[in-house]
Short mmCIF file of C-alpha atoms and ligand atoms in Angstrom, two decimals:
data_model
loop_
_atom_site.label_atom_id
_atom_site.label_comp_id
_atom_site.label_asym_id
_atom_site.label_seq_id
_atom_site.Cartn_x
_atom_site.Cartn_y
_atom_site.Cartn_z
CA MET B 15 19.78 13.28 -29.87
CA THR B 16 19.53 17.43 -29.88
CA GLU B 17 22.89 19.16 -31.13
CA SER B 18 25.11 19.71 -28.07
CA THR B 19 25.42 15.21 -28.11
CA LEU B 20 25.06 15.37 -32.10
CA ASN B 21 29.83 14.74 -31.84
CA ALA B 22 29.61 13.06 -28.04
CA ASN B 23 31.02 10.41 -27.07
CA VAL B 24 27.96 8.18 -28.21
CA ASP B 25 27.23 5.34 -30.85
CA PRO B 26 24.10 5.86 -32.05
CA ALA B 27 23.68 2.44 -33.11
CA GLU B 28 24.17 1.39 -30.29
CA ILE B 29 21.65 3.21 -27.69
CA GLY B 30 19.64 2.07 -30.93
CA LYS B 31 20.06 -1.56 -30.04
CA PHE B 32 19.19 -1.04 -26.49
CA GLU B 33 15.94 1.71 -27.25
CA ARG B 34 14.04 -1.45 -28.98
CA MET B 35 15.56 -4.24 -26.34
CA ALA B 36 14.09 -2.07 -23.24
CA SER B 37 11.10 -3.33 -22.55
CA ARG B 38 12.25 -7.12 -21.42
CA TRP B 39 14.83 -5.22 -19.37
CA TRP B 40 13.36 -6.43 -16.19
CA ASP B 41 12.34 -9.89 -17.96
CA PRO B 42 14.84 -12.43 -15.39
CA ASN B 43 14.06 -15.20 -19.03
CA GLY B 44 14.73 -12.42 -21.91
CA GLU B 45 18.50 -11.46 -23.08
CA PHE B 46 19.46 -8.56 -19.85
CA LYS B 47 18.63 -12.33 -18.28
CA PRO B 48 23.18 -12.38 -18.03
CA LEU B 49 22.83 -8.95 -16.25
CA HIS B 50 19.44 -10.44 -13.54
CA GLU B 51 22.24 -13.20 -12.83
CA LEU B 52 24.76 -10.96 -12.59
CA ASN B 53 23.50 -7.77 -10.41
CA PRO B 54 23.56 -9.27 -6.69
CA VAL B 55 27.08 -10.85 -7.55
CA ARG B 56 28.10 -7.05 -8.35
CA ALA B 57 26.37 -5.15 -6.41
CA ASN B 58 27.69 -7.42 -3.09
CA TYR B 59 31.10 -6.76 -4.29
CA ILE B 60 30.10 -2.87 -4.44
CA ASP B 61 29.20 -2.80 -1.32
CA GLU B 62 32.25 -5.04 0.08
CA MET B 63 34.77 -2.50 -0.82
CA ALA B 64 32.74 0.56 -1.08
CA PRO B 65 29.37 0.15 1.57
CA VAL B 66 26.83 1.97 -0.24
CA ALA B 67 24.11 2.64 2.45
CA GLY B 68 23.86 6.61 2.86
CA LYS B 69 26.41 7.81 0.09
CA HIS B 70 25.64 9.54 -3.07
CA ILE B 71 26.44 7.18 -6.48
CA VAL B 72 25.69 8.29 -10.20
CA ASP B 73 25.57 5.08 -11.82
CA VAL B 74 26.48 6.35 -15.62
CA GLY B 75 25.06 4.26 -18.10
CA CYS B 76 22.19 2.78 -16.30
CA GLY B 77 19.88 0.68 -18.60
CA GLY B 78 16.60 -0.42 -17.07
CA GLY B 79 18.25 1.04 -13.70
CA LEU B 80 18.69 -2.87 -12.40
CA LEU B 81 22.41 -1.73 -10.72
CA CYS B 82 20.27 1.65 -9.31
CA GLU B 83 17.45 -0.30 -7.86
CA ALA B 84 19.81 -2.95 -6.17
CA LEU B 85 22.34 -0.73 -4.97
CA ALA B 86 18.83 1.82 -3.92
CA GLN B 87 17.79 -1.01 -1.20
CA ARG B 88 20.64 -1.25 0.48
CA GLY B 89 20.07 2.57 1.14
CA ALA B 90 22.40 4.38 -1.39
CA HIS B 91 20.59 7.55 -3.02
CA MET B 92 21.54 6.47 -6.24
CA THR B 93 20.80 8.42 -9.74
CA GLY B 94 21.80 6.85 -13.23
CA ILE B 95 22.45 8.31 -16.59
CA ASP B 96 21.84 6.52 -19.90
CA MET B 97 21.79 8.72 -23.18
CA GLY B 98 18.82 5.61 -24.21
CA THR B 99 15.56 7.18 -24.37
CA ALA B 100 13.17 3.83 -23.51
CA PRO B 101 15.84 2.30 -21.24
CA LEU B 102 15.30 5.71 -18.48
CA GLU B 103 11.64 5.56 -19.01
CA VAL B 104 11.47 1.52 -18.19
CA ALA B 105 14.04 2.43 -15.45
CA GLN B 106 11.82 4.92 -14.33
CA LEU B 107 8.82 3.40 -13.95
CA HIS B 108 10.14 0.20 -12.49
CA ALA B 109 11.61 2.73 -10.00
CA LEU B 110 7.85 3.65 -9.15
CA GLU B 111 6.51 -0.04 -8.66
CA SER B 112 9.63 -1.11 -6.74
CA LYS B 113 8.75 2.44 -4.24
CA LEU B 114 12.11 3.69 -4.50
CA GLU B 115 13.25 6.99 -4.91
CA ILE B 116 16.17 7.09 -8.43
CA HIS B 117 17.11 10.09 -9.81
CA TYR B 118 17.06 9.19 -13.84
CA VAL B 119 18.64 11.94 -16.18
CA GLN B 120 19.52 11.27 -20.14
CA ASN B 121 22.55 12.45 -20.22
CA THR B 122 26.84 11.42 -21.36
CA ALA B 123 29.36 11.13 -18.51
CA GLU B 124 30.97 14.10 -19.54
CA ALA B 125 28.51 15.87 -20.04
CA PHE B 126 27.09 15.49 -17.26
CA ALA B 127 30.31 15.24 -15.12
CA ASP B 128 31.06 19.36 -16.47
CA THR B 129 27.92 20.45 -14.25
CA HIS B 130 28.77 17.31 -11.45
CA LYS B 131 32.16 17.03 -11.07
CA GLY B 132 32.79 15.78 -7.41
CA GLU B 133 29.43 15.50 -6.22
CA PHE B 134 29.51 11.69 -5.47
CA ASP B 135 30.26 9.33 -2.91
CA HIS B 136 30.92 6.34 -5.36
CA VAL B 137 30.57 6.11 -9.62
CA THR B 138 29.56 3.04 -11.57
CA CYS B 139 29.79 2.00 -14.60
CA LEU B 140 28.96 -1.03 -15.49
CA GLU B 141 28.86 -3.28 -18.68
CA MET B 142 29.12 0.35 -20.62
CA LEU B 143 32.62 0.71 -22.02
CA GLU B 144 32.12 -1.39 -25.09
CA HIS B 145 29.72 -0.01 -26.15
CA VAL B 146 30.40 3.61 -26.17
CA PRO B 147 33.46 5.15 -29.36
CA ASP B 148 35.91 6.43 -26.66
CA PRO B 149 36.04 4.78 -23.32
CA ALA B 150 38.73 6.85 -22.14
CA SER B 151 36.93 9.78 -22.33
CA THR B 152 34.16 7.96 -19.90
CA VAL B 153 36.70 6.99 -17.22
CA LYS B 154 37.80 10.20 -17.40
CA ALA B 155 33.58 11.55 -16.57
CA CYS B 156 34.10 8.77 -14.58
CA ALA B 157 37.19 10.12 -12.35
CA GLU B 158 35.57 14.06 -11.97
CA LEU B 159 32.24 12.59 -10.90
CA VAL B 160 33.64 11.31 -7.88
CA ARG B 161 35.15 13.04 -4.68
CA PRO B 162 38.62 12.50 -3.61
CA GLY B 163 38.62 9.58 -1.45
CA GLY B 164 35.39 7.47 -3.31
CA SER B 165 35.48 4.89 -4.98
CA VAL B 166 34.25 4.07 -8.79
CA PHE B 167 34.18 0.47 -10.51
CA PHE B 168 34.24 -0.44 -13.94
CA SER B 169 33.24 -3.67 -15.28
CA THR B 170 33.52 -4.89 -19.35
CA ILE B 171 34.47 -7.75 -21.85
CA ASN B 172 38.22 -8.54 -21.95
CA ARG B 173 39.66 -9.68 -25.44
CA ASN B 174 41.15 -12.25 -26.13
CA PRO B 175 39.65 -15.79 -28.40
CA LYS B 176 38.64 -17.24 -25.27
CA ALA B 177 36.22 -13.93 -23.81
CA TYR B 178 35.25 -14.06 -28.08
CA ALA B 179 33.85 -17.74 -28.27
CA MET B 180 32.45 -16.91 -24.29
CA ALA B 181 30.54 -13.82 -24.69
CA ILE B 182 29.78 -14.08 -28.83
CA LEU B 183 30.34 -17.35 -29.70
CA GLY B 184 28.22 -18.81 -26.57
CA ALA B 185 26.05 -15.98 -25.67
CA GLU B 186 24.37 -14.51 -29.05
CA TYR B 187 25.10 -17.37 -30.80
CA LEU B 188 24.42 -21.12 -28.77
CA LEU B 189 22.42 -20.04 -26.08
CA GLN B 190 20.69 -17.24 -27.86
CA TRP B 191 20.82 -15.38 -24.87
CA LEU B 192 21.36 -12.42 -25.84
CA PRO B 193 20.68 -11.18 -29.61
CA LYS B 194 23.51 -11.33 -32.30
CA GLY B 195 25.30 -8.01 -32.97
CA THR B 196 24.75 -7.26 -28.65
CA HIS B 197 28.23 -7.27 -28.72
CA GLU B 198 31.49 -6.38 -30.96
CA TYR B 199 34.34 -8.37 -30.46
CA LYS B 200 37.04 -5.24 -31.36
CA LYS B 201 35.76 -3.39 -28.80
CA PHE B 202 36.01 -5.84 -25.65
CA ILE B 203 38.45 -3.99 -23.42
CA ARG B 204 41.19 -5.56 -21.24
CA PRO B 205 42.21 -5.81 -17.84
CA SER B 206 45.48 -3.39 -18.99
CA GLU B 207 43.81 -1.00 -21.71
CA LEU B 208 41.26 -0.74 -18.44
CA SER B 209 43.80 -0.07 -15.83
CA ALA B 210 46.11 2.27 -18.05
CA TRP B 211 42.70 4.79 -18.21
CA ILE B 212 41.67 4.66 -14.81
CA ARG B 213 45.51 5.51 -13.68
CA ALA B 214 45.04 8.28 -16.75
CA ALA B 215 42.39 9.99 -15.40
CA GLY B 216 44.20 9.89 -11.90
CA LEU B 217 42.51 7.52 -10.37
CA GLN B 218 43.86 4.39 -8.24
CA VAL B 219 43.64 0.80 -9.22
CA GLU B 220 42.31 -1.15 -6.34
CA ASP B 221 40.89 -4.69 -7.06
CA ILE B 222 40.57 -6.46 -10.38
CA ARG B 223 38.43 -9.33 -10.42
CA GLY B 224 37.16 -11.96 -12.80
CA VAL B 225 33.58 -12.55 -12.85
CA VAL B 226 32.92 -16.56 -14.04
CA PHE B 227 30.07 -18.03 -15.55
CA ASN B 228 29.70 -21.35 -13.77
CA PRO B 229 27.53 -23.33 -17.13
CA LEU B 230 26.71 -26.09 -14.88
CA THR B 231 25.06 -23.73 -11.90
CA LYS B 232 24.36 -21.24 -14.57
CA ARG B 233 25.69 -18.81 -11.88
CA TYR B 234 28.58 -15.87 -11.92
CA ARG B 235 30.45 -15.47 -9.18
CA LEU B 236 33.76 -13.52 -8.12
CA SER B 237 37.68 -14.91 -8.86
CA GLU B 238 40.59 -13.28 -8.05
CA ARG B 239 42.44 -15.32 -10.84
CA ASP B 240 40.21 -15.65 -13.61
CA VAL B 241 39.83 -12.77 -15.70
CA ASP B 242 39.61 -13.97 -18.51
CA VAL B 243 35.62 -12.29 -20.28
CA ASN B 244 34.03 -10.58 -17.83
CA TYR B 245 36.02 -8.77 -15.15
CA MET B 246 35.45 -5.41 -12.68
CA ILE B 247 37.64 -3.10 -11.70
CA ALA B 248 37.79 -1.34 -8.37
CA ALA B 249 39.53 2.23 -8.16
CA LYS B 250 40.03 5.04 -6.21
CA LYS B 251 39.85 8.85 -6.12
CA PRO B 252 43.03 9.89 -4.08
CA LEU B 253 42.28 12.26 -1.32
N1 LIG G 312 25.29 -1.10 -16.47
C1 LIG G 312 23.16 -1.43 -16.70
C2 LIG G 312 23.13 -1.49 -18.58
C3 LIG G 312 24.74 -1.66 -19.48
S1 LIG G 312 23.87 -2.19 -21.11
C4 LIG G 312 23.96 -2.52 -16.10
O1 LIG G 312 25.42 -2.73 -16.12
O2 LIG G 312 22.76 -3.19 -15.96
C5 LIG G 312 25.05 -0.16 -21.23
C6 LIG G 312 23.82 0.24 -21.69
O3 LIG G 312 24.79 2.12 -21.73
C7 LIG G 312 22.70 0.79 -22.67
O4 LIG G 312 21.53 1.04 -21.24
C8 LIG G 312 22.93 2.33 -23.87
O5 LIG G 312 21.57 3.12 -23.80
C9 LIG G 312 24.06 2.70 -22.54
N2 LIG G 312 24.87 3.50 -23.31
C10 LIG G 312 25.68 3.07 -24.01
N3 LIG G 312 26.52 4.79 -24.52
C11 LIG G 312 25.83 5.73 -23.94
C12 LIG G 312 26.50 6.59 -23.92
N4 LIG G 312 27.35 7.17 -24.34
N5 LIG G 312 26.43 7.35 -22.44
C13 LIG G 312 25.23 6.55 -21.34
N6 LIG G 312 24.61 5.51 -21.73
C14 LIG G 312 25.28 5.03 -22.80
#
């Protein structure tokens, strides 16, 4: 970690978890299986709320590049930023294999926003806020990166007993989908908290959707009512 990121909004232990899992990022049956299954659902939602073709989009906390590639395939000009070295290497290699041009940068949202204010039509920040020390600061940086009239998408995990049961006991202990310790309950974020940070950053909340896992079909779907566990928020920067 360089000096400039030493006091940044980064938890080195969190980055370390993703460094260690990075080589399996594109294995649809590995630790990132839930992200693979979520990916089409969230890419559809983003594209419906804010059409992506021809748009410049930055994905904050892009990891191995699942969302970057899905949106690039739909014609978006993608930049992905992350603080992980191995995840970015995996992302870069995979983009080559997929013959997609994606710009990957190792940086925090805050530092990147300092030099790229208002440069993006849309910003996405999915499954990342629950891994940073100060998520409100990340939300503020995302709001700085987007142009007036552009959209910002967040997704994370709600904080309540059901979310604990599903996301930690279920996914890490029972199903062993994720390594134990992937998620910390106290870092989960209630929709009311995320909405407050979004508004404080000068964005308007447009839509909140639950992302619900059906154990019978083993598929995720969006729900207008059930935001108990995983959820997404679409926000807009006023013109
Ligand atoms: N958004 C991706 C990956 C989610 S995993 C997806 O949904 O498919 C969380 C990612 O956030 C990891 O790649 C991790 O390295 C990254 N991350 C965690 N803290 C970060 C920070 N402070 N700045 C940038 N990236 C961070």
